[in-house]
Amino acid sequence: MRKINSIIALLFCFLVGCNFFKVKEEKIEDVKKVAPIARVHEKYLYQDDLSGIVPQKASDTDSTNIVERYVKNWVRKQLMIAEASRKIQFNEPELERKILDYRYALMIYEFEKYYINKELNKEVNEKEIEAYYAENSDNFLLKQNILQGKFVKLPKEAPKLEHFKKLFKKYNKENKAEIDEIKSYCYRFASFYSLEDSIWLDLNEVLQNTPLSTINDKADFLRKNRWVETSDDNFLYFLKIEDYKITNEEAPLEFVKDQITNIIINKRKVALSNQLEEQIYNRGSENNDFEIYIND
């Protein structure tokens, strides 16, 4: 069953004659002039009411399906409205106010969305991110254990495993030839690998689908290990941990950078919305576009 709020919203749309759910109430003699597509009690759905619901490039089959769904939904909703009218005594003046509020809210929402999309600056520089993080770091506590490191999953039949293991375990960033060899080996033989140790990774995601996923105390696992090697029937798993953070510690800036970027952009959206409302109000006041009459 649909939620009550959804039903009320639908009622609003039908009561105000939304374009999407236009309903024509015709007298019997008018109905005879144009054949309706469907009827529910004294309300009729006509061909004109279907204008615009089918995309221009839709195939004949898709068009038929879209129309059939629309008509069936129209019938269901009209039956719900009729039943609601029988069972509930609506306060018409209050309902009209709610309808107007709903209509106006939609209009304002669409206008604000248009204005914000036009005016919003989505560029967020590093200084802004760092400043926000410094002021709000207490709000960015980790909800998971994370790590920086390298991880490789190799089939047991991969060649020269011991040689690769030796190179991977020491992983000297200064030795470009060895790094290139490791990357080339992983590219050719690894089922999965992550070699970028500057990125913070969710420990649960790293250990997922490995024998290590069953570890209970993962925080203790991070504290006690820097090199981990394990296997199952088909694969070998190598994990080299460079750094880690535990649940409820402050998240590193790099880990929450995208989150902070979204917060800053959302704050700009709110500011633009408030600015728009204030500008329109001030302009209306200056132009004497409104008056307020308050009776004593």
Coordinates of C-alpha atoms in Angstrom, one line a residue:
M1 CA 0.0 0.0 0.0
R2 CA 1.3 3.4 -0.8
K3 CA 2.2 5.8 2.0
I4 CA -0.5 8.3 3.0
N5 CA 1.8 11.2 2.0
S6 CA 2.0 9.8 -1.5
I7 CA -1.7 9.5 -1.7
I8 CA -2.2 13.0 -0.5
A9 CA 0.3 14.3 -3.0
L10 CA -1.6 12.5 -5.8
L11 CA -4.8 13.9 -4.5
F12 CA -3.3 17.4 -4.7
C13 CA -2.3 16.8 -8.3
F14 CA -5.7 15.6 -9.4
L15 CA -7.6 18.3 -7.5
V16 CA -5.6 21.2 -9.1
G17 CA -5.7 19.6 -12.6
C18 CA -2.0 18.8 -13.0
N19 CA -1.0 18.5 -16.6
F20 CA 0.3 15.1 -15.9
F21 CA -3.0 13.8 -14.6
K22 CA -5.5 16.0 -16.5
V23 CA -9.1 14.9 -16.0
K24 CA -12.1 16.1 -17.9
E25 CA -15.5 15.9 -16.4
E26 CA -18.1 15.9 -19.1
K27 CA -21.8 15.7 -19.2
I28 CA -23.2 12.6 -20.9
E29 CA -24.1 14.5 -24.1
D30 CA -20.5 15.8 -24.3
V31 CA -19.0 12.4 -23.8
K32 CA -20.8 11.2 -26.9
K33 CA -19.0 13.7 -29.1
V34 CA -15.5 12.2 -28.4
A35 CA -14.9 8.6 -27.5
P36 CA -13.1 8.4 -24.1
I37 CA -10.2 6.0 -23.5
A38 CA -11.3 5.2 -19.9
R39 CA -13.9 6.1 -17.3
V40 CA -14.0 5.9 -13.6
H41 CA -17.5 6.9 -12.2
E42 CA -18.2 10.3 -13.8
K43 CA -14.6 11.1 -14.8
Y44 CA -13.3 10.4 -18.3
L45 CA -9.8 10.1 -19.8
Y46 CA -9.4 11.2 -23.4
Q47 CA -6.8 10.9 -26.1
D48 CA -5.8 14.6 -25.6
D49 CA -4.9 13.8 -22.0
L50 CA -2.1 11.5 -23.3
S51 CA -0.3 14.2 -25.1
G52 CA 3.4 14.2 -24.3
I53 CA 3.6 11.0 -22.3
V54 CA 5.3 9.0 -25.1
P55 CA 8.9 10.0 -26.0
Q56 CA 9.3 10.9 -29.7
K57 CA 11.8 8.2 -30.5
A58 CA 9.8 5.4 -28.7
S59 CA 9.0 2.3 -30.8
D60 CA 5.5 1.2 -31.5
T61 CA 5.7 -1.5 -28.9
D62 CA 7.2 0.8 -26.2
S63 CA 4.5 3.5 -27.1
T64 CA 1.7 0.9 -26.6
N65 CA 3.2 -0.2 -23.3
I66 CA 3.6 3.3 -22.0
V67 CA 0.0 4.2 -22.8
E68 CA -1.3 1.0 -21.3
R69 CA 0.6 1.7 -18.1
Y70 CA -0.6 5.3 -18.0
V71 CA -4.3 4.3 -18.4
K72 CA -4.1 1.6 -15.8
N73 CA -2.4 3.9 -13.3
W74 CA -5.0 6.6 -14.1
V75 CA -7.8 4.2 -13.3
R76 CA -6.2 3.0 -10.1
K77 CA -5.6 6.6 -8.9
Q78 CA -9.1 7.7 -9.8
L79 CA -10.6 4.8 -7.8
M80 CA -8.4 5.7 -4.8
I81 CA -9.5 9.3 -5.0
A82 CA -13.2 8.3 -5.2
E83 CA -12.7 6.0 -2.2
A84 CA -11.0 8.7 -0.2
S85 CA -13.8 11.1 -1.0
R86 CA -16.3 8.6 0.3
K87 CA -14.4 7.7 3.5
I88 CA -13.0 11.1 4.5
Q89 CA -14.7 14.4 5.0
F90 CA -12.1 16.9 3.6
N91 CA -11.9 20.4 4.9
E92 CA -12.1 22.1 1.6
P93 CA -10.6 25.5 2.5
E94 CA -7.7 23.9 4.2
L95 CA -7.2 21.5 1.3
E96 CA -7.2 24.4 -1.1
R97 CA -4.5 26.2 1.0
K98 CA -2.4 23.0 0.9
I99 CA -2.9 22.7 -2.8
L100 CA -1.7 26.2 -3.3
D101 CA 1.2 25.7 -1.0
Y102 CA 2.2 22.5 -2.8
R103 CA 1.9 24.3 -6.2
Y104 CA 3.9 27.3 -5.0
A105 CA 6.6 25.1 -3.4
L106 CA 7.0 23.3 -6.7
M107 CA 7.3 26.5 -8.7
I108 CA 9.8 28.0 -6.2
Y109 CA 11.8 24.7 -6.2
E110 CA 12.1 24.7 -10.0
F111 CA 13.1 28.4 -10.1
E112 CA 15.7 27.9 -7.3
K113 CA 17.1 24.9 -9.1
Y114 CA 17.3 26.9 -12.3
Y115 CA 19.0 29.8 -10.6
I116 CA 21.5 27.6 -8.6
N117 CA 22.5 25.6 -11.7
K118 CA 23.1 28.9 -13.5
E119 CA 25.1 30.6 -10.7
L120 CA 26.7 27.9 -8.7
N121 CA 30.5 27.7 -8.7
K122 CA 31.4 24.0 -8.3
E123 CA 35.2 24.6 -8.2
V124 CA 36.5 24.0 -4.7
N125 CA 40.3 24.6 -4.2
E126 CA 42.6 22.9 -1.8
K127 CA 42.8 25.8 0.6
E128 CA 39.0 25.8 1.1
I129 CA 39.1 22.1 1.8
E130 CA 41.9 22.3 4.2
A131 CA 40.4 25.3 6.1
Y132 CA 37.0 23.5 6.4
Y133 CA 38.8 20.3 7.7
A134 CA 40.8 22.3 10.2
E135 CA 37.7 23.9 11.6
N136 CA 35.6 20.8 11.6
S137 CA 38.0 17.8 12.0
D138 CA 36.1 16.6 15.1
N139 CA 33.1 16.0 12.8
F140 CA 35.1 13.6 10.7
L141 CA 35.5 10.5 12.9
L142 CA 36.1 7.3 11.1
K143 CA 33.3 4.8 11.0
Q144 CA 35.6 2.1 9.8
N145 CA 39.2 0.9 10.0
I146 CA 41.3 2.2 7.0
L147 CA 44.8 1.7 5.8
Q148 CA 47.4 2.9 3.3
G149 CA 49.3 0.1 1.6
K150 CA 49.5 -2.3 -1.3
F151 CA 47.5 -5.5 -1.9
V152 CA 47.9 -8.2 -4.5
K153 CA 45.8 -11.3 -5.3
L154 CA 47.6 -13.9 -7.4
P155 CA 46.6 -17.3 -8.8
K156 CA 48.7 -20.0 -7.3
E157 CA 49.9 -21.1 -10.8
A158 CA 51.4 -17.6 -11.5
P159 CA 55.1 -17.9 -12.5
K160 CA 58.1 -16.9 -10.4
L161 CA 56.0 -16.3 -7.3
E162 CA 59.0 -16.3 -4.9
H163 CA 60.8 -13.7 -7.0
F164 CA 57.7 -11.5 -7.1
K165 CA 57.1 -11.9 -3.4
K166 CA 60.7 -10.8 -2.6
L167 CA 60.3 -7.7 -4.8
F168 CA 56.9 -6.8 -3.5
K169 CA 57.8 -7.2 0.2
K170 CA 60.7 -4.7 0.0
Y171 CA 59.1 -2.4 -2.6
N172 CA 61.7 0.2 -2.8
K173 CA 60.2 3.4 -4.3
E174 CA 63.6 4.6 -5.3
N175 CA 64.2 1.6 -7.5
K176 CA 62.2 2.5 -10.6
A177 CA 63.2 -0.7 -12.4
E178 CA 61.9 -2.9 -9.6
I179 CA 58.7 -0.9 -9.4
D180 CA 58.1 -1.2 -13.1
E181 CA 58.7 -5.0 -12.8
I182 CA 56.2 -5.3 -10.0
K183 CA 53.6 -3.3 -11.9
S184 CA 54.2 -5.3 -15.1
Y185 CA 53.9 -8.6 -13.2
C186 CA 50.6 -7.5 -11.5
Y187 CA 49.2 -6.3 -14.8
R188 CA 49.9 -9.7 -16.5
F189 CA 49.1 -12.2 -13.7
A190 CA 47.2 -10.6 -10.7
S191 CA 43.5 -11.2 -10.3
F192 CA 43.4 -8.0 -8.4
Y193 CA 45.9 -5.5 -7.1
S194 CA 46.3 -2.0 -5.6
L195 CA 49.7 -0.5 -5.5
E196 CA 48.9 3.2 -4.8
D197 CA 49.9 3.5 -1.2
S198 CA 49.0 7.2 -0.9
I199 CA 45.3 6.3 -1.1
W200 CA 43.4 5.4 2.1
L201 CA 41.4 2.2 1.7
D202 CA 38.6 0.7 3.7
L203 CA 40.1 -2.4 5.4
N204 CA 36.8 -4.4 5.1
E205 CA 36.8 -3.8 1.4
V206 CA 40.5 -4.9 1.0
L207 CA 39.9 -8.1 3.0
Q208 CA 36.6 -8.9 1.4
N209 CA 36.6 -12.3 -0.3
T210 CA 39.9 -13.3 1.3
P211 CA 40.7 -15.7 4.1
L212 CA 41.4 -12.6 6.3
S213 CA 37.8 -11.4 6.1
T214 CA 36.9 -13.6 9.1
I215 CA 39.3 -11.8 11.5
N216 CA 37.2 -10.5 14.4
D217 CA 39.5 -7.8 15.9
K218 CA 40.6 -5.9 12.8
A219 CA 41.9 -3.0 14.8
D220 CA 44.3 -5.3 16.6
F221 CA 45.2 -6.9 13.2
L222 CA 46.3 -3.5 11.9
R223 CA 48.3 -2.7 15.1
K224 CA 50.3 -6.0 14.9
N225 CA 50.9 -6.4 11.2
R226 CA 52.9 -4.7 8.5
W227 CA 53.3 -7.6 6.1
V228 CA 50.6 -10.3 5.7
E229 CA 50.6 -13.3 3.4
T230 CA 47.8 -15.9 3.2
S231 CA 46.2 -18.2 0.8
D232 CA 43.1 -20.3 -0.1
D233 CA 42.6 -23.2 -2.5
N234 CA 43.2 -21.0 -5.6
F235 CA 44.9 -17.8 -4.7
L236 CA 47.8 -16.2 -2.8
Y237 CA 47.2 -12.9 -1.0
F238 CA 49.9 -10.3 -0.2
L239 CA 49.2 -7.3 1.9
K240 CA 51.8 -4.6 2.8
I241 CA 50.5 -2.1 5.3
E242 CA 52.2 1.3 5.4
D243 CA 49.9 3.2 7.7
Y244 CA 46.5 2.8 9.3
K245 CA 43.7 4.6 11.2
I246 CA 41.3 2.9 13.6
T247 CA 37.5 3.4 14.0
N248 CA 36.5 6.6 15.9
E249 CA 39.9 8.3 15.2
E250 CA 39.9 11.5 13.2
A251 CA 39.7 10.7 9.5
P252 CA 42.7 11.8 7.4
L253 CA 42.0 14.8 5.2
E254 CA 42.6 12.7 2.0
F255 CA 40.0 10.2 3.1
V256 CA 37.2 12.8 3.5
K257 CA 38.2 15.3 0.8
D258 CA 35.3 14.4 -1.5
Q259 CA 32.9 14.6 1.4
I260 CA 34.1 18.0 2.3
T261 CA 33.9 19.2 -1.3
N262 CA 30.3 18.1 -1.4
I263 CA 29.6 19.9 1.9
I264 CA 31.1 23.1 0.7
I265 CA 29.1 23.0 -2.6
N266 CA 25.9 22.3 -0.7
K267 CA 26.6 25.3 1.6
R268 CA 27.0 27.4 -1.5
K269 CA 23.6 26.2 -2.8
V270 CA 21.9 27.2 0.4
A271 CA 23.6 30.6 0.3
L272 CA 22.5 31.1 -3.3
S273 CA 19.0 30.2 -2.4
N274 CA 18.9 32.6 0.5
Q275 CA 20.5 35.3 -1.6
L276 CA 17.9 34.9 -4.3
E277 CA 15.0 35.2 -1.9
E278 CA 16.6 38.3 -0.3
Q279 CA 17.3 39.9 -3.6
I280 CA 13.8 39.4 -4.9
Y281 CA 12.3 40.7 -1.6
N282 CA 14.5 43.8 -1.6
R283 CA 13.7 44.6 -5.2
G284 CA 10.0 44.1 -4.5
S285 CA 10.3 46.5 -1.6
E286 CA 12.1 49.1 -3.6
N287 CA 9.6 49.0 -6.5
N288 CA 6.6 49.0 -4.1
D289 CA 5.5 45.6 -5.6
F290 CA 3.9 44.6 -2.3
E291 CA 2.1 46.0 0.7
I292 CA 1.3 44.5 4.0
Y293 CA -2.0 45.4 5.8
I294 CA -2.2 44.5 9.4
N295 CA -5.4 45.2 11.3
D296 CA -5.0 46.5 14.8

